[in-house]
GROMACS .gro file of C-alpha atoms in nm:
model
  376
    1MET     CA    1  -3.864  -0.695  -2.439
    2ALA     CA    2  -3.572  -0.925  -2.450
    3LYS     CA    3  -3.341  -0.633  -2.524
    4ALA     CA    4  -3.484  -0.409  -2.259
    5GLY     CA    5  -3.371  -0.631  -1.968
    6PRO     CA    6  -3.000  -0.590  -2.024
    7GLN     CA    7  -3.048  -0.217  -2.088
    8ARG     CA    8  -3.226  -0.172  -1.753
    9ALA     CA    9  -2.960  -0.377  -1.581
   10GLY     CA   10  -2.688  -0.170  -1.735
   11GLY     CA   11  -2.875   0.149  -1.658
   12SER     CA   12  -2.925   0.044  -1.297
   13TYR     CA   13  -2.545   0.004  -1.250
   14ARG     CA   14  -2.477   0.341  -1.410
   15GLY     CA   15  -2.750   0.502  -1.203
   16ARG     CA   16  -2.574   0.408  -0.877
   17GLY     CA   17  -2.278   0.627  -0.959
   18GLN     CA   18  -1.940   0.511  -0.818
   19ARG     CA   19  -2.061   0.181  -0.675
   20ARG     CA   20  -1.924  -0.125  -0.847
   21PRO     CA   21  -2.018  -0.490  -0.829
   22PRO     CA   22  -1.849  -0.668  -0.537
   23THR     CA   23  -1.644  -0.880  -0.774
   24TRP     CA   24  -1.483  -0.568  -0.918
   25GLU     CA   25  -1.360  -0.452  -0.576
   26ILE     CA   26  -1.163  -0.770  -0.494
   27SER     CA   27  -0.809  -0.710  -0.616
   28ASP     CA   28  -0.459  -0.816  -0.513
   29SER     CA   29  -0.303  -0.491  -0.622
   30ASP     CA   30  -0.361  -0.320  -0.287
   31THR     CA   31  -0.211  -0.603  -0.080
   32GLU     CA   32   0.075  -0.645  -0.323
   33GLY     CA   33   0.145  -0.276  -0.304
   34ALA     CA   34   0.145  -0.278   0.075
   35ALA     CA   35   0.367  -0.587   0.085
   36SER     CA   36   0.610  -0.441  -0.165
   37ALA     CA   37   0.619  -0.111   0.026
   38GLU     CA   38   0.690  -0.297   0.348
   39ALA     CA   39   0.962  -0.503   0.180
   40ASP     CA   40   1.117  -0.187   0.036
   41SER     CA   41   1.120  -0.024   0.379
   42LYS     CA   42   1.284  -0.331   0.533
   43ALA     CA   43   1.540  -0.342   0.255
   44ALA     CA   44   1.612   0.027   0.306
   45THR     CA   45   1.658  -0.040   0.676
   46ARG     CA   46   1.897  -0.325   0.607
   47VAL     CA   47   2.109  -0.123   0.365
   48ARG     CA   48   2.368   0.061   0.566
   49ASP     CA   49   2.661   0.273   0.482
   50PRO     CA   50   2.978   0.058   0.468
   51ALA     CA   51   3.176   0.338   0.628
   52GLU     CA   52   2.933   0.346   0.921
   53GLU     CA   53   2.962  -0.031   0.962
   54ARG     CA   54   3.339  -0.006   0.966
   55ARG     CA   55   3.327   0.270   1.227
   56GLU     CA   56   3.096   0.064   1.449
   57ALA     CA   57   3.317  -0.242   1.410
   58ALA     CA   58   3.625  -0.040   1.500
   59GLU     CA   59   3.451   0.106   1.806
   60ALA     CA   60   3.331  -0.237   1.916
   61LEU     CA   61   3.680  -0.376   1.873
   62ARG     CA   62   3.823  -0.090   2.080
   63LEU     CA   63   3.576  -0.149   2.364
   64LEU     CA   64   3.650  -0.521   2.361
   65ARG     CA   65   4.021  -0.470   2.413
   66PRO     CA   66   4.148  -0.595   2.751
   67GLU     CA   67   4.228  -0.250   2.890
   68GLN     CA   68   3.873  -0.134   2.814
   69ALA     CA   69   3.702  -0.457   2.919
   70LEU     CA   70   3.887  -0.448   3.250
   71ARG     CA   71   3.704  -0.126   3.341
   72ARG     CA   72   3.369  -0.299   3.292
   73LEU     CA   73   3.458  -0.588   3.523
   74THR     CA   74   3.332  -0.586   3.880
   75VAL     CA   75   3.473  -0.804   4.158
   76ARG     CA   76   3.225  -0.863   4.440
   77VAL     CA   77   3.394  -0.954   4.769
   78ASP     CA   78   3.210  -1.117   5.058
   79PRO     CA   79   3.248  -0.923   5.388
   80ALA     CA   80   3.355  -1.242   5.569
   81ILE     CA   81   3.684  -1.233   5.378
   82LEU     CA   82   3.775  -0.898   5.538
   83GLU     CA   83   3.779  -1.059   5.882
   84ASP     CA   84   4.118  -1.209   5.801
   85ALA     CA   85   4.419  -0.990   5.876
   86GLY     CA   86   4.576  -1.056   5.536
   87ALA     CA   87   4.271  -0.943   5.340
   88ASP     CA   88   4.415  -0.590   5.316
   89ILE     CA   89   4.672  -0.721   5.067
   90LEU     CA   90   4.393  -0.849   4.844
   91MET     CA   91   4.197  -0.525   4.860
   92GLU     CA   92   4.505  -0.317   4.776
   93ALA     CA   93   4.576  -0.541   4.477
   94LEU     CA   94   4.219  -0.501   4.351
   95GLY     CA   95   4.238  -0.125   4.396
   96SER     CA   96   4.552  -0.099   4.184
   97LEU     CA   97   4.418  -0.330   3.914
   98GLY     CA   98   4.185  -0.077   3.752
   99CYS     CA   99   3.854  -0.261   3.783
  100GLU     CA  100   3.566  -0.195   4.019
  101TYR     CA  101   3.521  -0.397   4.335
  102HIS     CA  102   3.232  -0.397   4.581
  103ILE     CA  103   3.195  -0.549   4.926
  104GLU     CA  104   2.864  -0.734   4.918
  105PRO     CA  105   2.734  -1.050   5.088
  106GLN     CA  106   2.784  -1.351   4.864
  107ARG     CA  107   2.654  -1.704   4.860
  108PRO     CA  108   2.843  -1.910   4.951
  109SER     CA  109   3.022  -1.713   5.219
  110ARG     CA  110   3.392  -1.620   5.186
  111SER     CA  111   3.376  -1.604   4.807
  112LEU     CA  112   3.461  -1.364   4.526
  113ARG     CA  113   3.239  -1.328   4.221
  114TRP     CA  114   3.318  -1.164   3.887
  115SER     CA  115   3.049  -0.987   3.684
  116ARG     CA  116   3.029  -0.742   3.396
  117VAL     CA  117   2.843  -0.416   3.372
  118LYS     CA  118   2.585  -0.353   3.100
  119PRO     CA  119   2.761  -0.326   2.760
  120GLU     CA  120   2.761  -0.011   2.552
  121PRO     CA  121   2.503   0.030   2.271
  122CYS     CA  122   2.773   0.005   2.005
  123LEU     CA  123   2.842  -0.353   2.120
  124SER     CA  124   2.499  -0.467   2.006
  125SER     CA  125   2.657  -0.624   1.697
  126VAL     CA  126   2.881  -0.843   1.914
  127PRO     CA  127   2.729  -1.183   2.003
  128ALA     CA  128   2.588  -1.191   2.355
  129GLU     CA  129   2.781  -1.504   2.447
  130LEU     CA  130   3.107  -1.315   2.398
  131LEU     CA  131   3.008  -1.033   2.632
  132ALA     CA  132   2.865  -1.269   2.896
  133ALA     CA  133   3.184  -1.471   2.920
  134GLY     CA  134   3.305  -1.492   3.279
  135GLU     CA  135   2.985  -1.372   3.450
  136GLN     CA  136   2.950  -1.702   3.637
  137GLU     CA  137   3.308  -1.720   3.765
  138LEU     CA  138   3.338  -1.763   4.141
  139LEU     CA  139   3.632  -1.821   4.376
  140LEU     CA  140   3.561  -1.977   4.715
  141LEU     CA  141   3.815  -1.937   4.997
  142LEU     CA  142   3.845  -2.224   5.241
  143GLU     CA  143   4.021  -2.257   5.574
  144PRO     CA  144   4.270  -2.548   5.596
  145GLU     CA  145   4.057  -2.725   5.859
  146GLU     CA  146   3.745  -2.698   5.645
  147PHE     CA  147   3.928  -2.823   5.339
  148LEU     CA  148   4.076  -3.123   5.522
  149GLN     CA  149   3.734  -3.217   5.655
  150GLY     CA  150   3.603  -3.214   5.299
  151VAL     CA  151   3.903  -3.420   5.187
  152PHE     CA  152   3.819  -3.685   5.442
  153GLU     CA  153   3.457  -3.698   5.331
  154LEU     CA  154   3.558  -3.715   4.968
  155THR     CA  155   3.821  -3.989   5.001
  156GLN     CA  156   3.640  -4.209   5.253
  157ILE     CA  157   3.278  -4.183   5.140
  158CYS     CA  158   3.194  -4.292   4.788
  159GLY     CA  159   2.902  -4.105   4.640
  160PRO     CA  160   2.773  -3.919   4.336
  161ILE     CA  161   2.881  -3.573   4.235
  162CYS     CA  162   2.609  -3.409   4.444
  163SER     CA  163   2.789  -3.533   4.759
  164VAL     CA  164   3.110  -3.346   4.675
  165PRO     CA  165   3.176  -3.091   4.949
  166TRP     CA  166   3.139  -2.716   4.885
  167ILE     CA  167   2.903  -2.775   4.590
  168SER     CA  168   2.537  -2.694   4.642
  169PRO     CA  169   2.304  -2.908   4.428
  170GLU     CA  170   2.086  -2.608   4.340
  171SER     CA  171   2.382  -2.388   4.246
  172ALA     CA  172   2.429  -2.330   3.873
  173THR     CA  173   2.794  -2.229   3.908
  174CYS     CA  174   3.092  -2.453   3.975
  175PRO     CA  175   3.332  -2.246   4.186
  176HIS     CA  176   3.708  -2.246   4.195
  177LEU     CA  177   3.855  -2.327   4.534
  178ALA     CA  178   4.147  -2.159   4.710
  179VAL     CA  179   4.314  -2.270   5.033
  180ILE     CA  180   4.567  -2.045   5.207
  181GLY     CA  181   4.846  -2.199   5.415
  182LEU     CA  182   4.756  -2.566   5.379
  183ASP     CA  183   5.119  -2.681   5.364
  184ALA     CA  184   5.214  -2.492   5.681
  185TYR     CA  185   4.902  -2.622   5.854
  186LEU     CA  186   4.986  -2.984   5.773
  187TRP     CA  187   5.346  -2.940   5.885
  188SER     CA  188   5.237  -2.787   6.213
  189ARG     CA  189   5.014  -3.088   6.280
  190GLN     CA  190   5.260  -3.349   6.153
  191PRO     CA  191   5.328  -3.512   6.494
  192ASN     CA  192   4.957  -3.583   6.533
  193ALA     CA  193   4.821  -3.534   6.184
  194GLN     CA  194   4.481  -3.676   6.261
  195GLU     CA  195   4.129  -3.554   6.199
  196MET     CA  196   3.858  -3.655   6.438
  197ARG     CA  197   3.558  -3.797   6.255
  198GLN     CA  198   3.232  -3.707   6.424
  199PRO     CA  199   3.033  -4.013   6.532
  200GLU     CA  200   2.719  -4.080   6.332
  201SER     CA  201   2.528  -4.189   6.643
  202PRO     CA  202   2.564  -4.095   7.012
  203GLY     CA  203   2.670  -4.447   7.108
  204GLU     CA  204   2.947  -4.471   6.853
  205ALA     CA  205   3.301  -4.394   6.967
  206PRO     CA  206   3.491  -4.135   6.767
  207ALA     CA  207   3.745  -4.281   6.524
  208GLU     CA  208   4.076  -4.123   6.435
  209VAL     CA  209   4.173  -4.101   6.071
  210VAL     CA  210   4.495  -3.969   5.923
  211VAL     CA  211   4.466  -3.688   5.669
  212GLY     CA  212   4.791  -3.598   5.497
  213TRP     CA  213   4.929  -3.509   5.158
  214PRO     CA  214   4.846  -3.848   4.998
  215GLU     CA  215   4.478  -3.798   5.082
  216VAL     CA  216   4.492  -3.436   4.966
  217GLU     CA  217   4.641  -3.536   4.631
  218GLU     CA  218   4.379  -3.808   4.590
  219ALA     CA  219   4.105  -3.556   4.664
  220LEU     CA  220   4.245  -3.310   4.410
  221VAL     CA  221   4.228  -3.577   4.140
  222LEU     CA  222   3.873  -3.676   4.237
  223LEU     CA  223   3.757  -3.315   4.235
  224GLN     CA  224   3.905  -3.264   3.891
  225LEU     CA  225   3.752  -3.581   3.746
  226TRP     CA  226   3.414  -3.581   3.919
  227ALA     CA  227   3.322  -3.216   3.936
  228ASN     CA  228   3.573  -3.042   3.706
  229LEU     CA  229   3.670  -2.842   4.014
  230ASP     CA  230   4.006  -2.665   4.037
  231VAL     CA  231   4.175  -2.615   4.373
  232LEU     CA  232   4.437  -2.344   4.422
  233LEU     CA  233   4.681  -2.404   4.708
  234VAL     CA  234   4.866  -2.086   4.803
  235ALA     CA  235   5.103  -2.010   5.087
  236SER     CA  236   5.006  -1.649   5.163
  237TRP     CA  237   4.760  -1.373   5.087
  238GLN     CA  238   5.020  -1.214   4.863
  239GLU     CA  239   5.019  -1.521   4.638
  240LEU     CA  240   4.639  -1.529   4.641
  241SER     CA  241   4.625  -1.162   4.541
  242GLN     CA  242   4.854  -1.227   4.247
  243HIS     CA  243   4.631  -1.513   4.132
  244VAL     CA  244   4.315  -1.301   4.164
  245CYS     CA  245   4.472  -1.019   3.960
  246ALA     CA  246   4.593  -1.260   3.691
  247PHE     CA  247   4.252  -1.427   3.678
  248THR     CA  248   4.077  -1.090   3.646
  249LYS     CA  249   4.305  -0.986   3.359
  250ALA     CA  250   4.240  -1.318   3.186
  251LEU     CA  251   3.864  -1.258   3.212
  252ALA     CA  252   3.913  -0.914   3.057
  253GLN     CA  253   4.105  -1.067   2.766
  254ARG     CA  254   3.855  -1.348   2.702
  255PRO     CA  255   3.587  -1.148   2.506
  256PHE     CA  256   3.850  -0.990   2.279
  257ARG     CA  257   4.010  -1.325   2.199
  258ARG     CA  258   3.675  -1.490   2.129
  259PHE     CA  259   3.573  -1.197   1.913
  260GLN     CA  260   3.891  -1.236   1.708
  261GLU     CA  261   3.839  -1.611   1.674
  262SER     CA  262   3.481  -1.560   1.556
  263LYS     CA  263   3.584  -1.327   1.274
  264ALA     CA  264   3.735  -1.413   0.937
  265PHE     CA  265   4.108  -1.426   0.885
  266SER     CA  266   4.277  -1.096   0.806
  267PHE     CA  267   4.361  -1.217   0.453
  268TYR     CA  268   4.019  -1.371   0.385
  269THR     CA  269   3.882  -1.209   0.070
  270ALA     CA  270   3.517  -1.204   0.181
  271GLY     CA  271   3.584  -1.071   0.529
  272ARG     CA  272   3.500  -0.719   0.644
  273TRP     CA  273   3.714  -0.712   0.954
  274VAL     CA  274   3.858  -0.368   1.020
  275ALA     CA  275   4.215  -0.501   1.010
  276GLY     CA  276   4.164  -0.709   0.696
  277LYS     CA  277   4.252  -0.649   0.333
  278ARG     CA  278   3.941  -0.586   0.127
  279VAL     CA  279   3.923  -0.755  -0.215
  280THR     CA  280   3.665  -0.635  -0.466
  281ARG     CA  281   3.489  -0.846  -0.730
  282ASP     CA  282   3.721  -0.727  -1.005
  283GLY     CA  283   4.026  -0.855  -0.814
  284THR     CA  284   4.147  -0.526  -0.673
  285GLY     CA  285   4.329  -0.594  -0.349
  286LEU     CA  286   4.402  -0.961  -0.420
  287ARG     CA  287   4.774  -0.895  -0.454
  288GLY     CA  288   4.777  -0.722  -0.116
  289ALA     CA  289   4.591  -1.011   0.047
  290TRP     CA  290   4.838  -1.259  -0.102
  291TRP     CA  291   5.128  -1.043   0.020
  292ARG     CA  292   4.988  -1.041   0.374
  293GLN     CA  293   4.942  -1.416   0.367
  294ILE     CA  294   5.310  -1.463   0.279
  295ARG     CA  295   5.402  -1.225   0.562
  296GLN     CA  296   5.230  -1.453   0.814
  297PHE     CA  297   5.505  -1.710   0.781
  298ASN     CA  298   5.771  -1.686   1.049
  299ARG     CA  299   6.082  -1.479   0.972
  300VAL     CA  300   5.948  -1.325   0.649
  301SER     CA  301   6.035  -0.961   0.590
  302PRO     CA  302   5.838  -0.725   0.364
  303ALA     CA  303   6.116  -0.741   0.105
  304VAL     CA  304   6.098  -1.122   0.089
  305ALA     CA  305   5.720  -1.111   0.054
  306ASP     CA  306   5.759  -0.857  -0.228
  307ALA     CA  307   5.993  -1.094  -0.410
  308VAL     CA  308   5.748  -1.387  -0.390
  309VAL     CA  309   5.446  -1.179  -0.490
  310THR     CA  310   5.633  -1.015  -0.778
  311ALA     CA  311   5.729  -1.354  -0.923
  312PHE     CA  312   5.385  -1.510  -0.861
  313PRO     CA  313   5.113  -1.243  -0.822
  314SER     CA  314   4.851  -1.494  -0.699
  315PRO     CA  315   4.845  -1.831  -0.518
  316ARG     CA  316   4.689  -1.994  -0.825
  317LEU     CA  317   4.987  -1.906  -1.040
  318LEU     CA  318   5.224  -2.050  -0.781
  319GLN     CA  319   5.021  -2.371  -0.759
  320GLN     CA  320   5.031  -2.405  -1.137
  321ALA     CA  321   5.408  -2.365  -1.124
  322TYR     CA  322   5.429  -2.643  -0.866
  323VAL     CA  323   5.223  -2.871  -1.088
  324ALA     CA  324   5.459  -2.802  -1.379
  325CYS     CA  325   5.762  -2.915  -1.176
  326GLY     CA  326   5.888  -3.263  -1.252
  327THR     CA  327   6.021  -3.371  -0.911
  328GLU     CA  328   5.953  -3.303  -0.545
  329GLN     CA  329   6.295  -3.146  -0.494
  330GLU     CA  330   6.228  -2.907  -0.780
  331ARG     CA  331   5.901  -2.798  -0.618
  332LEU     CA  332   6.061  -2.748  -0.276
  333ALA     CA  333   6.337  -2.530  -0.424
  334LEU     CA  334   6.120  -2.337  -0.671
  335LEU     CA  335   6.134  -2.009  -0.475
  336ALA     CA  336   6.480  -2.049  -0.323
  337ASP     CA  337   6.669  -1.847  -0.587
  338LEU     CA  338   6.425  -1.556  -0.618
  339PRO     CA  339   6.621  -1.230  -0.573
  340VAL     CA  340   6.525  -1.001  -0.286
  341LYS     CA  341   6.571  -0.627  -0.321
  342VAL     CA  342   6.759  -0.483  -0.026
  343ASP     CA  343   6.765  -0.111   0.047
  344GLY     CA  344   7.109   0.038   0.084
  345GLY     CA  345   7.282  -0.143  -0.200
  346GLY     CA  346   7.411  -0.435   0.008
  347ARG     CA  347   7.493  -0.780  -0.114
  348LEU     CA  348   7.230  -0.969  -0.309
  349ARG     CA  349   6.986  -1.170  -0.105
  350ARG     CA  350   6.758  -1.455  -0.203
  351VAL     CA  351   6.442  -1.608  -0.059
  352GLY     CA  352   6.631  -1.917   0.054
  353PRO     CA  353   6.549  -2.289   0.066
  354ASP     CA  354   6.379  -2.285   0.409
  355LEU     CA  355   6.100  -2.044   0.319
  356SER     CA  356   6.068  -2.202  -0.025
  357ARG     CA  357   6.010  -2.540   0.138
  358ARG     CA  358   5.754  -2.400   0.386
  359ILE     CA  359   5.549  -2.224   0.119
  360CYS     CA  360   5.556  -2.533  -0.101
  361LEU     CA  361   5.434  -2.759   0.179
  362PHE     CA  362   5.168  -2.506   0.276
  363LEU     CA  363   5.018  -2.503  -0.074
  364THR     CA  364   5.068  -2.868  -0.172
  365SER     CA  365   5.055  -3.084   0.143
  366THR     CA  366   4.732  -3.259   0.247
  367ASN     CA  367   4.857  -3.352   0.597
  368PRO     CA  368   4.685  -3.126   0.855
  369ASP     CA  369   4.938  -3.220   1.128
  370LEU     CA  370   5.245  -3.134   0.922
  371LEU     CA  371   5.489  -2.899   1.096
  372LEU     CA  372   5.598  -2.634   0.848
  373ASP     CA  373   5.856  -2.457   1.062
  374LEU     CA  374   6.119  -2.706   1.177
  375SER     CA  375   6.283  -2.447   1.406
  376SER     CA  376   5.964  -2.383   1.611
   0.00000   0.00000   0.00000
């Protein structure tokens, strides 16, 4: 009887066919398999063809170049600006610049705003802050009378930054200011260069205050220190148009320059920049990277770089040679007598003491403010 119990229990499990005890069905193999499959799929997604990455980087670099970025810039002009007779000069300059411009109402009035169109899909690898540079730039045009009234308020009434004229407290942008013909306006009013201050109450008599160049210069300093606000004083619409065109070109160049600054140096061994020299793990390409680094010194020809790299194929070997030198003068002149091969069979050339000194200081000096090129 004691043996029959286990046999019936075992027979009952076999009699139920495929069903297993619940403890037998709990297993980590299924979840591990799903997790590993998901990880493999993500890894496969991350693995990309290096040639495809280089093509995308080259295309992104091409689209970030100033001539291409200029086409994606849009200048939005407030219609109130066109009421001035000299606004035609500005519109002709914008038309010949190569960027788009639209006449749309702007806030504040009489302002120009720069914006960028939606970037291409191939620029998805470029950081968004590089592409959004300049989207909040705004130029506000002021009449001389309006500017002088603000100068009086700024120089006579002390207050916080929110009381600075032309700046709205709820505005997220800090505009640039431009005043056309302020000098001529002040000269025309020189015999009675006075601004009438409006009385604060009906019973108060109006007071006369003098507003001239000293007050204007004081206001320019206060605007720069308090609100980081630049003021452009131009004599004509022609001068304003030149400034707007130069400012637009600078905005087109800004993403490309920031993109270059965010990438590795062209001779950096771990970089993958399209213009860089790739160095593999076995050292292939290191000589070329060292050659390009020597070429970055001023007034260094390819033949001179060849002479230095031939004598010392790597920076480490050159540093070891500097350590072996007994005196400072010997280190500075270590490369001076290296022969330089010149095509055409001319007279023998050498690296020279100037470049030898610069390379020595570059590799041995610990002073970050040291000027290597004395002729610069």
